Short mmCIF file of C-alpha atoms in Angstrom, two decimals:
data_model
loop_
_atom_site.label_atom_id
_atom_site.label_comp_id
_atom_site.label_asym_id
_atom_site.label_seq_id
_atom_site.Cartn_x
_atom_site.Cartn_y
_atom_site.Cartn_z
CA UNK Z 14 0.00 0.00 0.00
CA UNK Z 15 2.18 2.40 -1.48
CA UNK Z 16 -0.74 5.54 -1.36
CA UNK Z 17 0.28 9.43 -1.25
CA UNK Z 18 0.72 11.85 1.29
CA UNK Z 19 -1.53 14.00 0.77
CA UNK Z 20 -4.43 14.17 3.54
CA UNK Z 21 -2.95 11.54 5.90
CA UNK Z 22 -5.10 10.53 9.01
CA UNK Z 23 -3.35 10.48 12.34
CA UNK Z 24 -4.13 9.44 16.14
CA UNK Z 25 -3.81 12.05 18.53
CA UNK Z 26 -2.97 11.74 22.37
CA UNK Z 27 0.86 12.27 23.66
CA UNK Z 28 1.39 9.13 25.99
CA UNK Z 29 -1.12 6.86 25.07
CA UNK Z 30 -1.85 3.42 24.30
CA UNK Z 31 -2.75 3.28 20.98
CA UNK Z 32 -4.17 0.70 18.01
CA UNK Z 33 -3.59 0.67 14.50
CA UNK Z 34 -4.35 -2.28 11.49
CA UNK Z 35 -4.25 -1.47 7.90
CA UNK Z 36 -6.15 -5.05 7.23
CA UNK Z 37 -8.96 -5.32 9.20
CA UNK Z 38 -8.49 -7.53 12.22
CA UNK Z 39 -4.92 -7.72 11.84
CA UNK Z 40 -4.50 -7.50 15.08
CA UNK Z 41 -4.91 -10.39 17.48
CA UNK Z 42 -6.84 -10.31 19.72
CA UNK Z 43 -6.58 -11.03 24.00
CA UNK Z 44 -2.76 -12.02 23.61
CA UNK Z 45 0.38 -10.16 21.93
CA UNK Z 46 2.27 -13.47 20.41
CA UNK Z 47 -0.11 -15.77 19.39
CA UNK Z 48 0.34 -19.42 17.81
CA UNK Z 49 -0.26 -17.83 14.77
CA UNK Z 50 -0.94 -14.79 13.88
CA UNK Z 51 -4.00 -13.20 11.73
CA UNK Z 52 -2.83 -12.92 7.57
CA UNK Z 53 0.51 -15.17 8.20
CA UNK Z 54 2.15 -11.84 9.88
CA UNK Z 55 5.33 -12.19 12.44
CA UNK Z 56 5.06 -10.72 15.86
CA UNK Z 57 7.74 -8.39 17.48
CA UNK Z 58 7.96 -6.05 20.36
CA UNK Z 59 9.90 -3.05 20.09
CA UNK Z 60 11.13 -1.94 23.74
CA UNK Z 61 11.34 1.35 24.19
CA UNK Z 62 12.16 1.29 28.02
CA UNK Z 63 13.45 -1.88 30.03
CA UNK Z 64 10.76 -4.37 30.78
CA UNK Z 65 10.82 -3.38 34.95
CA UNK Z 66 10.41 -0.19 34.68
CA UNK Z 67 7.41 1.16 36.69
CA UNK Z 68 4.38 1.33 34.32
CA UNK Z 69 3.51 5.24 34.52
CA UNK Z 70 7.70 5.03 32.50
CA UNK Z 71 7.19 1.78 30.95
CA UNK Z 72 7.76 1.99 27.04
CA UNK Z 73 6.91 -0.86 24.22
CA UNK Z 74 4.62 -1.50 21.12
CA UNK Z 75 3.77 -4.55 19.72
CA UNK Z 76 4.08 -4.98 15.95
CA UNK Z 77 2.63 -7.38 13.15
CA UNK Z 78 4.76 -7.34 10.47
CA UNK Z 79 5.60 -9.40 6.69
CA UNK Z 80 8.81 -9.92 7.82
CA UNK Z 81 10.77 -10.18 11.33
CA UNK Z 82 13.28 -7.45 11.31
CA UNK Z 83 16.02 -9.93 11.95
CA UNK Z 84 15.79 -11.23 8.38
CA UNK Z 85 19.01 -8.79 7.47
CA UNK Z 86 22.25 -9.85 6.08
CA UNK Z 87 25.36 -8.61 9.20
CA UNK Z 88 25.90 -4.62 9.30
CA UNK Z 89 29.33 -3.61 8.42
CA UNK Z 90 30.75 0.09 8.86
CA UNK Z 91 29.63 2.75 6.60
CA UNK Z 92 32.00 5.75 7.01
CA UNK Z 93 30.21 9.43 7.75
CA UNK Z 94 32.60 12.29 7.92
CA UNK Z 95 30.72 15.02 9.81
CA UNK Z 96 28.39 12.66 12.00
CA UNK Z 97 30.41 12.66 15.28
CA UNK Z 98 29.83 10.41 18.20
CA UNK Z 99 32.66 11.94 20.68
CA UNK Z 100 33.19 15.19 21.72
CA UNK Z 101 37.03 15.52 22.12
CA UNK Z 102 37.96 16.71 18.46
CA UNK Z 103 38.08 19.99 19.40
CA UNK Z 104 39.35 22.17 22.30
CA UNK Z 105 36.74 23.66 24.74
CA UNK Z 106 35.69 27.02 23.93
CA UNK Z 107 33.43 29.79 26.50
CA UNK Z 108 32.68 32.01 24.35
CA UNK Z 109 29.88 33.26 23.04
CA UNK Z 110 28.86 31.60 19.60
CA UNK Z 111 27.15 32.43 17.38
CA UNK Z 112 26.98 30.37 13.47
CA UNK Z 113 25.73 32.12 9.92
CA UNK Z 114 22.34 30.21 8.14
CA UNK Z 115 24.15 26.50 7.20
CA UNK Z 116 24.30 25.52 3.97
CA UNK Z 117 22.17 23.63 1.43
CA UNK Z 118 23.82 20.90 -0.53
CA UNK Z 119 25.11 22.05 -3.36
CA UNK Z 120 22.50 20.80 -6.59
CA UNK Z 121 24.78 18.67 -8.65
CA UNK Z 122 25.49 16.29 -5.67
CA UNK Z 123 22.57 14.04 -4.14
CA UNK Z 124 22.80 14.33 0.01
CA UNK Z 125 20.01 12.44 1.48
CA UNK Z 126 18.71 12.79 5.39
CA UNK Z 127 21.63 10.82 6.63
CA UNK Z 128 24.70 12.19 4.77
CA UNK Z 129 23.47 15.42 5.20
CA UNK Z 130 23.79 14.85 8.67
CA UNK Z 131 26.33 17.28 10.71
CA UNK Z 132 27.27 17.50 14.49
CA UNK Z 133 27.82 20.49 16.14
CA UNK Z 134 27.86 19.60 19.85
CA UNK Z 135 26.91 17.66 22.40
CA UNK Z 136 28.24 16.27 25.90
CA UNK Z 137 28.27 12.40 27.37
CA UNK Z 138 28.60 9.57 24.95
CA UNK Z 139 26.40 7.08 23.92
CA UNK Z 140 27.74 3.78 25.19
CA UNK Z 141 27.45 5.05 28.71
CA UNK Z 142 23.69 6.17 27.53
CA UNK Z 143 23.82 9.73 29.05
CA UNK Z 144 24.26 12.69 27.01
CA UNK Z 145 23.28 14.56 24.53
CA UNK Z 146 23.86 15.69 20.67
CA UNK Z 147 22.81 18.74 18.57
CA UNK Z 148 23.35 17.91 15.00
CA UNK Z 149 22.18 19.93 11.46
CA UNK Z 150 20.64 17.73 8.73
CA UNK Z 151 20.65 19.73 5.17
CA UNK Z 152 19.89 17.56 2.16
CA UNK Z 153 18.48 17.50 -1.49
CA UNK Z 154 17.29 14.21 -2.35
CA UNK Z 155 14.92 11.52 -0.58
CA UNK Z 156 15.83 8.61 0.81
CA UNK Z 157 15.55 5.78 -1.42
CA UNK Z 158 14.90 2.04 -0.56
CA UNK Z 159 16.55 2.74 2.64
CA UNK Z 160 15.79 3.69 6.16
CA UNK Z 161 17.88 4.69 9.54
CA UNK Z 162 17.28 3.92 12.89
CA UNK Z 163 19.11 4.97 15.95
CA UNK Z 164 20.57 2.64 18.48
CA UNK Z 165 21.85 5.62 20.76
CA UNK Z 166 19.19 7.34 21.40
CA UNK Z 167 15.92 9.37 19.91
CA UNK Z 168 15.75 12.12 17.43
CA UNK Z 169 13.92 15.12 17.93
CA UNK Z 170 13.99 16.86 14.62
CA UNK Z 171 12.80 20.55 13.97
CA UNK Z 172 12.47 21.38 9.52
CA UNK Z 173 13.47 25.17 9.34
CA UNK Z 174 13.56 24.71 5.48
CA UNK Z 175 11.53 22.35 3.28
CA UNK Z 176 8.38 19.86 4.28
CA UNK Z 177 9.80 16.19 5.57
CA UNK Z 178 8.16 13.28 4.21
CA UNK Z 179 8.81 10.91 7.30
CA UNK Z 180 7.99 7.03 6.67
CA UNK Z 181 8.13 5.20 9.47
CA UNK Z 182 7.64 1.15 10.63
CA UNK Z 183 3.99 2.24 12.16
CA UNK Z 184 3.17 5.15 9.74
CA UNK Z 185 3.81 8.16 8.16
CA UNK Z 186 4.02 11.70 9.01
CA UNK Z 187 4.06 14.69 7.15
CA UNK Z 188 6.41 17.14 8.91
CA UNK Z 189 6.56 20.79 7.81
CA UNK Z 190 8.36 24.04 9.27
CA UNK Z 191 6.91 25.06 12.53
CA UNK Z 192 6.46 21.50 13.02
CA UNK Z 193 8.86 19.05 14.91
CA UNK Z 194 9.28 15.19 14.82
CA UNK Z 195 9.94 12.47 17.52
CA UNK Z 196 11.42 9.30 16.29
CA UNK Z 197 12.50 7.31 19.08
CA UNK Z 198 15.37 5.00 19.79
CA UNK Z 199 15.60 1.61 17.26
CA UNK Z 200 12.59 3.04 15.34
CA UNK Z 201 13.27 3.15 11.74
CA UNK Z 202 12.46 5.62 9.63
CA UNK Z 203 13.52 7.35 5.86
CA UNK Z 204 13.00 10.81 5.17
CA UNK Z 205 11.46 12.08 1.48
CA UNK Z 206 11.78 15.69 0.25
CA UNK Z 207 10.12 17.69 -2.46
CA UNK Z 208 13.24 20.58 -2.32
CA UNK Z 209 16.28 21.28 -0.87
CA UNK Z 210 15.33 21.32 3.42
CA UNK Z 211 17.42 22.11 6.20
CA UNK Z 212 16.79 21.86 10.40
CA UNK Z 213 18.01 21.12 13.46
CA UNK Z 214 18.10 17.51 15.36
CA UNK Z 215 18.51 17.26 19.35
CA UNK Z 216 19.51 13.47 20.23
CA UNK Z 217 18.74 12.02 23.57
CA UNK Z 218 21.18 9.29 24.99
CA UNK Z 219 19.57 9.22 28.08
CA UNK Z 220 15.76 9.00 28.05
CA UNK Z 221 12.49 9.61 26.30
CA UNK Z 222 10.85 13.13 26.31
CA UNK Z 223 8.13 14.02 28.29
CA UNK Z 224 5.78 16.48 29.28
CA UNK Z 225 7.00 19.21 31.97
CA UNK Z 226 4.50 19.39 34.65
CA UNK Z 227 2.17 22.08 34.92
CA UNK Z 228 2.62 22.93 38.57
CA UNK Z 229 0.55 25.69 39.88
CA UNK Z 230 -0.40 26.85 35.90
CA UNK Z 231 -2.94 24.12 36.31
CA UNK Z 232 -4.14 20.80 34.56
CA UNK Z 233 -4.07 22.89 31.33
CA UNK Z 234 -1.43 25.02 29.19
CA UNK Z 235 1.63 24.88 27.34
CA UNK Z 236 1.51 21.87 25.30
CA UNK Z 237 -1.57 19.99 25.06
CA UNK Z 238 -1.83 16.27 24.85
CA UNK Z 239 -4.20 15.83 22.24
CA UNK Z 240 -2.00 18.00 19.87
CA UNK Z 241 0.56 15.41 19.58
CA UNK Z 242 -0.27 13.02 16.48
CA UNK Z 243 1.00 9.44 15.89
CA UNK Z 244 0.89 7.64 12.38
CA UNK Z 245 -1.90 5.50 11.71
CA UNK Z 246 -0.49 1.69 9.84
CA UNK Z 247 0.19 1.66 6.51
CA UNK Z 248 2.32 -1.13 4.86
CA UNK Z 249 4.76 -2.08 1.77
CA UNK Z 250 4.07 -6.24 0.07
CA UNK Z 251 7.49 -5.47 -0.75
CA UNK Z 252 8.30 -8.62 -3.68
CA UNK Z 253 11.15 -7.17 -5.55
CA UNK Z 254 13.98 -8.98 -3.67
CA UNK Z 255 15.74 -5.39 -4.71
CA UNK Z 256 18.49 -5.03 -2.13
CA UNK Z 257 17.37 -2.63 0.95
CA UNK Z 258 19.71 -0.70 2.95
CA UNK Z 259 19.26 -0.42 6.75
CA UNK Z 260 21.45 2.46 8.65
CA UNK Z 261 22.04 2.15 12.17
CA UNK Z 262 23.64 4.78 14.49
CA UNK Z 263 25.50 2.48 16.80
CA UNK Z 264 27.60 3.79 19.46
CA UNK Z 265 28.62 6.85 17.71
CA UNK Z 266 29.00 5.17 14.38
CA UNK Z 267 27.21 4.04 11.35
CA UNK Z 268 26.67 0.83 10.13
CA UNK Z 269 24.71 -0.29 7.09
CA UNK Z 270 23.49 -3.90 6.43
CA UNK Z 271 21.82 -5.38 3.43
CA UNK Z 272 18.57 -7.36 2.91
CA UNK Z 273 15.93 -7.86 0.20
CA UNK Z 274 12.51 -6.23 1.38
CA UNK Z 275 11.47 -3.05 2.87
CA UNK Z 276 11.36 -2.19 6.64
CA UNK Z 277 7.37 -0.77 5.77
CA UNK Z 278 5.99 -3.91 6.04
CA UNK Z 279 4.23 -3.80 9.43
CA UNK Z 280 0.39 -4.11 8.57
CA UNK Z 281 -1.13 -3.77 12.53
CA UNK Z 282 0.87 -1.86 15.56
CA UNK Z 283 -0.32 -1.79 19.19
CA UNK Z 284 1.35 0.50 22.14
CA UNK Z 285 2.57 3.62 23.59
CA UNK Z 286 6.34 3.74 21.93
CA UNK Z 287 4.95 5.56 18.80
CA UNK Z 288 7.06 8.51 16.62
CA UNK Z 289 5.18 11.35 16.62
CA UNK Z 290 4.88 15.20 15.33
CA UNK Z 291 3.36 18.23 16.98
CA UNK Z 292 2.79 21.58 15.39
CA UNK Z 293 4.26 24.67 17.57
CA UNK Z 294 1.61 26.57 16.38
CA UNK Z 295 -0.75 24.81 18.92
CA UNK Z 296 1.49 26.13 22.05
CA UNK Z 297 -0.14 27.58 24.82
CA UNK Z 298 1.85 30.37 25.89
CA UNK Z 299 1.87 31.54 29.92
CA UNK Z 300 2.87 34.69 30.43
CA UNK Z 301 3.21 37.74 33.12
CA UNK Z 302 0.23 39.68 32.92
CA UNK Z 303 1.51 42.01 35.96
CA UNK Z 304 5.67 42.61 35.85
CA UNK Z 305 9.14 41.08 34.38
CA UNK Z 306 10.07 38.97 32.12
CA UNK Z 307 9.13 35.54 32.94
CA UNK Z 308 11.93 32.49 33.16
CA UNK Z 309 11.80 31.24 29.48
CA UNK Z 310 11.46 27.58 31.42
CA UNK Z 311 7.46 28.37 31.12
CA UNK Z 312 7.85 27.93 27.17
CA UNK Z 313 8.91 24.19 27.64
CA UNK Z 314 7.23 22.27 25.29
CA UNK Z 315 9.03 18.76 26.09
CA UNK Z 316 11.54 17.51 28.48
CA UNK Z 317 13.98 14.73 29.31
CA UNK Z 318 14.76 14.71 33.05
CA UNK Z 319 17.77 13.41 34.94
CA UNK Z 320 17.51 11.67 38.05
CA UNK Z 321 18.30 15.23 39.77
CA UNK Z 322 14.14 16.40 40.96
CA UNK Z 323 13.85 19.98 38.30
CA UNK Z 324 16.92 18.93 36.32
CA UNK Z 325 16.82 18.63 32.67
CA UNK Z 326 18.98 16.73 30.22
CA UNK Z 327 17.47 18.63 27.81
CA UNK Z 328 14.22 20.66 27.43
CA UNK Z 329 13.16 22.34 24.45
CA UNK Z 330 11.49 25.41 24.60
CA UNK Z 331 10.31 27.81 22.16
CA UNK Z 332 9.35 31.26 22.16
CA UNK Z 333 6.00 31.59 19.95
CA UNK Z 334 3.98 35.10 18.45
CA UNK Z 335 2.41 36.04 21.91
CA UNK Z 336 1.10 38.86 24.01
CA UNK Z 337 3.40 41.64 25.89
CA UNK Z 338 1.96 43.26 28.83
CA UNK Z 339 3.84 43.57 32.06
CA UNK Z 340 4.02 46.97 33.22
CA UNK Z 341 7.57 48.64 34.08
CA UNK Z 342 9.63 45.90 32.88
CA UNK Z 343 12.38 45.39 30.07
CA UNK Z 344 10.34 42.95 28.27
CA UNK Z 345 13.35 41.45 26.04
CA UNK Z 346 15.18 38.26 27.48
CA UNK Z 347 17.33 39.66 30.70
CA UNK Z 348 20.93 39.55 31.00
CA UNK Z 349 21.88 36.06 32.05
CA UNK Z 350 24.99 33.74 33.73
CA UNK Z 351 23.41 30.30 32.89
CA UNK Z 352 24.28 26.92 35.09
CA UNK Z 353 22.97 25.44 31.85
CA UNK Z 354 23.90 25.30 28.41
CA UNK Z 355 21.61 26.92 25.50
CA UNK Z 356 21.24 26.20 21.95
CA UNK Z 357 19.06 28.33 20.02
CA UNK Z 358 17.81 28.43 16.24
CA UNK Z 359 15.81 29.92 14.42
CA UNK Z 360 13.24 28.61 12.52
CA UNK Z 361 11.50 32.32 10.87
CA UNK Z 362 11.48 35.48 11.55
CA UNK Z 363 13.68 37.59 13.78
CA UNK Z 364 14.51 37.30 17.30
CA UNK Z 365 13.47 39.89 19.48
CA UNK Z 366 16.79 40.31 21.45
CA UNK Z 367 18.81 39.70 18.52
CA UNK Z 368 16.78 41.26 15.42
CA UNK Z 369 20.08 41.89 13.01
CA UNK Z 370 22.63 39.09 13.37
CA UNK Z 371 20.63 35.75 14.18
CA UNK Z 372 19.16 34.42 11.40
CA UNK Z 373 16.70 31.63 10.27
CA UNK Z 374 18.90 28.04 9.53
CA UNK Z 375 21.27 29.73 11.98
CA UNK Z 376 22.34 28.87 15.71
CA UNK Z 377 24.12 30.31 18.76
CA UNK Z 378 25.23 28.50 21.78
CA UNK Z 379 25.73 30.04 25.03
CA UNK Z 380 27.92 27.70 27.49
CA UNK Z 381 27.22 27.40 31.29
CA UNK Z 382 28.30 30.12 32.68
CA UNK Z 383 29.19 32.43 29.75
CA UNK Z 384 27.20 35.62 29.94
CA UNK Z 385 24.41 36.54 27.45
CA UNK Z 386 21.62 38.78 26.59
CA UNK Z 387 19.98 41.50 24.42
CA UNK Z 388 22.38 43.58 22.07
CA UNK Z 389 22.95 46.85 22.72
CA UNK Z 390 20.46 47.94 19.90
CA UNK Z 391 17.34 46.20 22.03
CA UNK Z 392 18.70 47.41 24.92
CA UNK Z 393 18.19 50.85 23.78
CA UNK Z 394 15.14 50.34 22.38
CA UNK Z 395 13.26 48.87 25.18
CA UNK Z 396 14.58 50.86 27.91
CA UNK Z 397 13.37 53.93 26.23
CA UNK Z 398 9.66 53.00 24.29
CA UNK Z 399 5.97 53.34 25.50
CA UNK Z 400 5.16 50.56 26.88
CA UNK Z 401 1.86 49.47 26.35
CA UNK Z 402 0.36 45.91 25.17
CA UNK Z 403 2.15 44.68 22.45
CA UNK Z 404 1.98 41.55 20.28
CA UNK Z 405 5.89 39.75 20.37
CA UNK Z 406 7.64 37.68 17.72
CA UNK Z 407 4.69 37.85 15.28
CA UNK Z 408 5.86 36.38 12.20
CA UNK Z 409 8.88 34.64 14.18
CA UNK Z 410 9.93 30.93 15.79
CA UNK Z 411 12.73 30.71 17.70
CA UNK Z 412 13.74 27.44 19.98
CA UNK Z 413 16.30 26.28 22.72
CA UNK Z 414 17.79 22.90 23.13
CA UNK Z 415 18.57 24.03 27.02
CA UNK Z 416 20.75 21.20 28.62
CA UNK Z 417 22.33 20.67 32.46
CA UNK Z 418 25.41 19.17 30.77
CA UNK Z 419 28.53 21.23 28.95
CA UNK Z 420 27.95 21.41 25.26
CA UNK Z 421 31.49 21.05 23.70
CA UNK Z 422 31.22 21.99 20.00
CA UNK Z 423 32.82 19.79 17.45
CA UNK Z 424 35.39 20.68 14.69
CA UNK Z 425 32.71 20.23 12.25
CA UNK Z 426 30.93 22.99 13.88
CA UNK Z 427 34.09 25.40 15.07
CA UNK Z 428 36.17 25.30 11.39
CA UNK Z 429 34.45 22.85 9.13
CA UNK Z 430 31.50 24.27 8.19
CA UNK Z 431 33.04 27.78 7.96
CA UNK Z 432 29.85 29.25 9.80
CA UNK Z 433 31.17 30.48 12.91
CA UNK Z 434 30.25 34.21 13.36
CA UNK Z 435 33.55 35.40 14.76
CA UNK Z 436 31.85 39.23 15.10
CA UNK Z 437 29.22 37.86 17.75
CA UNK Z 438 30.84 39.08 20.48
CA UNK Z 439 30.82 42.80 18.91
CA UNK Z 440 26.84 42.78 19.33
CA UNK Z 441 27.59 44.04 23.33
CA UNK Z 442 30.27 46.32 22.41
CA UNK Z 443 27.87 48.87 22.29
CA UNK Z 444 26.37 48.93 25.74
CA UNK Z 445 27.57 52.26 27.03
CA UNK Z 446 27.98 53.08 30.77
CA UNK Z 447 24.47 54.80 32.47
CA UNK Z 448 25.48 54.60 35.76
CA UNK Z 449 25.32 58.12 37.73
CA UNK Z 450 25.97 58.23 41.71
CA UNK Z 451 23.58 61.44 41.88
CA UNK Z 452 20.86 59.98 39.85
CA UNK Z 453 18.35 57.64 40.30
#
């Protein structure tokens, strides 16, 4: 069942046990492995946490597939020059950074998803499963009659340029700008384009996003459950015998292995380990409604928390078109000494504390403890202008991958791609001395 993509249907519910057969009653029923199973389909869990965990964290789907995915011939190593899985190829570096819109392939070479792959930092390593990655993807041609999955850890991706066509074993989703992706650890998945697209990719070694808790905001805001949409099962009678490549991140590195059918052959799925999308669009925002600029933490869309109570491995937040309204405040982000690291980029539009230099397919990272803020044009302008209710970042998207670990940036990222913005620092040049003993 090959189909299109336009229109696809989706289930909606972030967390949820969910169903889904392409042929009806597919799925067996009362029992998870039976003797047989309906249509001649194999049965195989995918584990998505480990089998003790307590069941509020407990993590696995069930699916009914042509073909077991063991049926592979044995992965060998595929070489990937700018997909890094340690962190030690470069020396460590405080400073401010800041890095110029990446580039798009050029046209006469064909980069799919996975070549066009780059890291640019990250912290931990994946053996020890507890860290983190930031990587770029920028590519011009689909994936074809192959897929990837990811033995380290889960991908969430965010499109800046160009829709994403993602297939995956219990679906597929249709992934635009504005929009972000989770595929999760050993799903498998191939990306399609229609032109040249670019984004950004956080990868989680340690654990499976979640939703931050609402606190005292209530049982609703922010991001809503029923926002988040999973795939519904759609399959490939793949009879070709044309070789298929499978890619697998694998402690750091890529392998590749070789068999003769596609990986889109599961015709019924049951569970709560599902890829999903979500459109930022449909965020919530919580604001101040009375003074100062709130802690950007109440823009947290999803989170991955360590074992410290309030800690995050990684949270990603964005800062979405909203109301301004507190009343004798400096309404841009406030100067800042971080015990976490931030990576921002920009999806559209310009930043409000950065309007001239950070631009869309761009990024900045701003280490733990290195000092950040508005440029000394906002700084001007908001401490001087009528303040009055205001709409903020109409027009704009801008996100943070915000991390309790030390971001180290790779060589890829520092000389490679020849992106680096060695001017950043010049942005707070400007900020003159106001202080005056006699004044107030």
């Amino acid at each position: 069942m090959e189909g299109d993509w336009e229109n696809l249907e989706y289930l909606s519910g972030f967390g949820s046990h969910l169903l889904s057969e392409a042929l009806p009653n597919s799925l067996p029923l009362a029992r998870n492995s039976p003797q047989r199973c309906p249509y001649g389909l194999y049965a195989e869990q995918l584990s998505g946490s480990a089998f003790t965990c307590p069941r509020d964290t407990n993590q696995r789907s069930w699916l009914y597939r042509i073909r077991p995915s063991v049926v592979h011939e044995p992965f060998a190593r595929r070489p990937h020059a700018t997909l890094i899985g340690r962190f030690d190829d470069a020396p460590p570096d405080p400073n401010q950074l800041r890095w110029k819109p990446f580039d798009l392939p050029i046209s006469d070479t064909e980069v799919d998803f996975v070549d066009g792959l780059a890291t640019v930092c990250g912290a931990g390593d994946a053996p020890s499963r507890h860290g983190v990655a930031i990587h770029i993807y920028s590519c011009n041609a689909s994936m074809r009659r192959s897929c990837f999955y990811n033995s380290d850890g889960d991908f969430l991706i965010v499109p800046q340029e160009g829709v994403l066509r993602v297939d995956t074993e219990f679906g597929r989703l249709t992934v635009e700008p504005n929009q972000i992706a989770v595929v999760q650890q050993g799903i498998r998945f191939a990306v399609h384009i229609t032109q040249p697209s670019r984004g950004y990719v956080l990868e989680l070694y340690d654990g499976h996003l979640t939703l931050p808790n609402l606190g005292p905001i209530g049982a609703n805001g922010l991001a809503n459950p029923r926002d988040f949409l999973h795939p519904v099962a759609r399959y490939q009678d793949d009879r070709s015998e044309q070789p298929f490549l499978v890619l697998n991140k694998f402690q750091g590195g890529l392998f590749e292995a070789r068999q003769g059918h596609s990986v889109f052959d599961v015709v019924a799925w049951h569970g709560n380990y599902v890829p999903y999308k979500y459109d930022l669009s449909r965020f919530n925002a919580v604001n101040s409604v009375t003074y100062d600029h709130i802690d950007p933490s109440v823009f947290t869309v999803l989170t991955c928390q360590s074992t410290r109570p309030g800690v995050a491995i990684a949270d990603f937040v964005i800062f979405p078109p909203r109301w301004g309204v507190s009343e004798d405040t400096f309404r841009p982000p406030y100067y800042h000494r971080n015990c976490m690291s931030e990576f921002m980029g920009l999806i559209r539009g310009r930043y409000e504390a950065k309007e001239s230099g950070f631009q869309p397919g761009g990024a900045s990272l701003h280490s733990i403890g290195t000092p950040h803020g508005p440029d000394a044009e906002c700084f001007e302008k908001a401490s001087s202008c009528q303040l009055g209710p205001e709409r903020v970042a109409d027009g704009t998207m801008a996100f943070m991958f915000e991390s309790s670990l030390s971001l180290r940036v790779t060589k890829w990222g520092r000389e490679t791609s020849n992106k680096l913005d060695k001017d950043y620092y010049k942005c707070w040049q400007g900020l003159k001395r106001l202080f005056d003993p006699e004044k107030i």
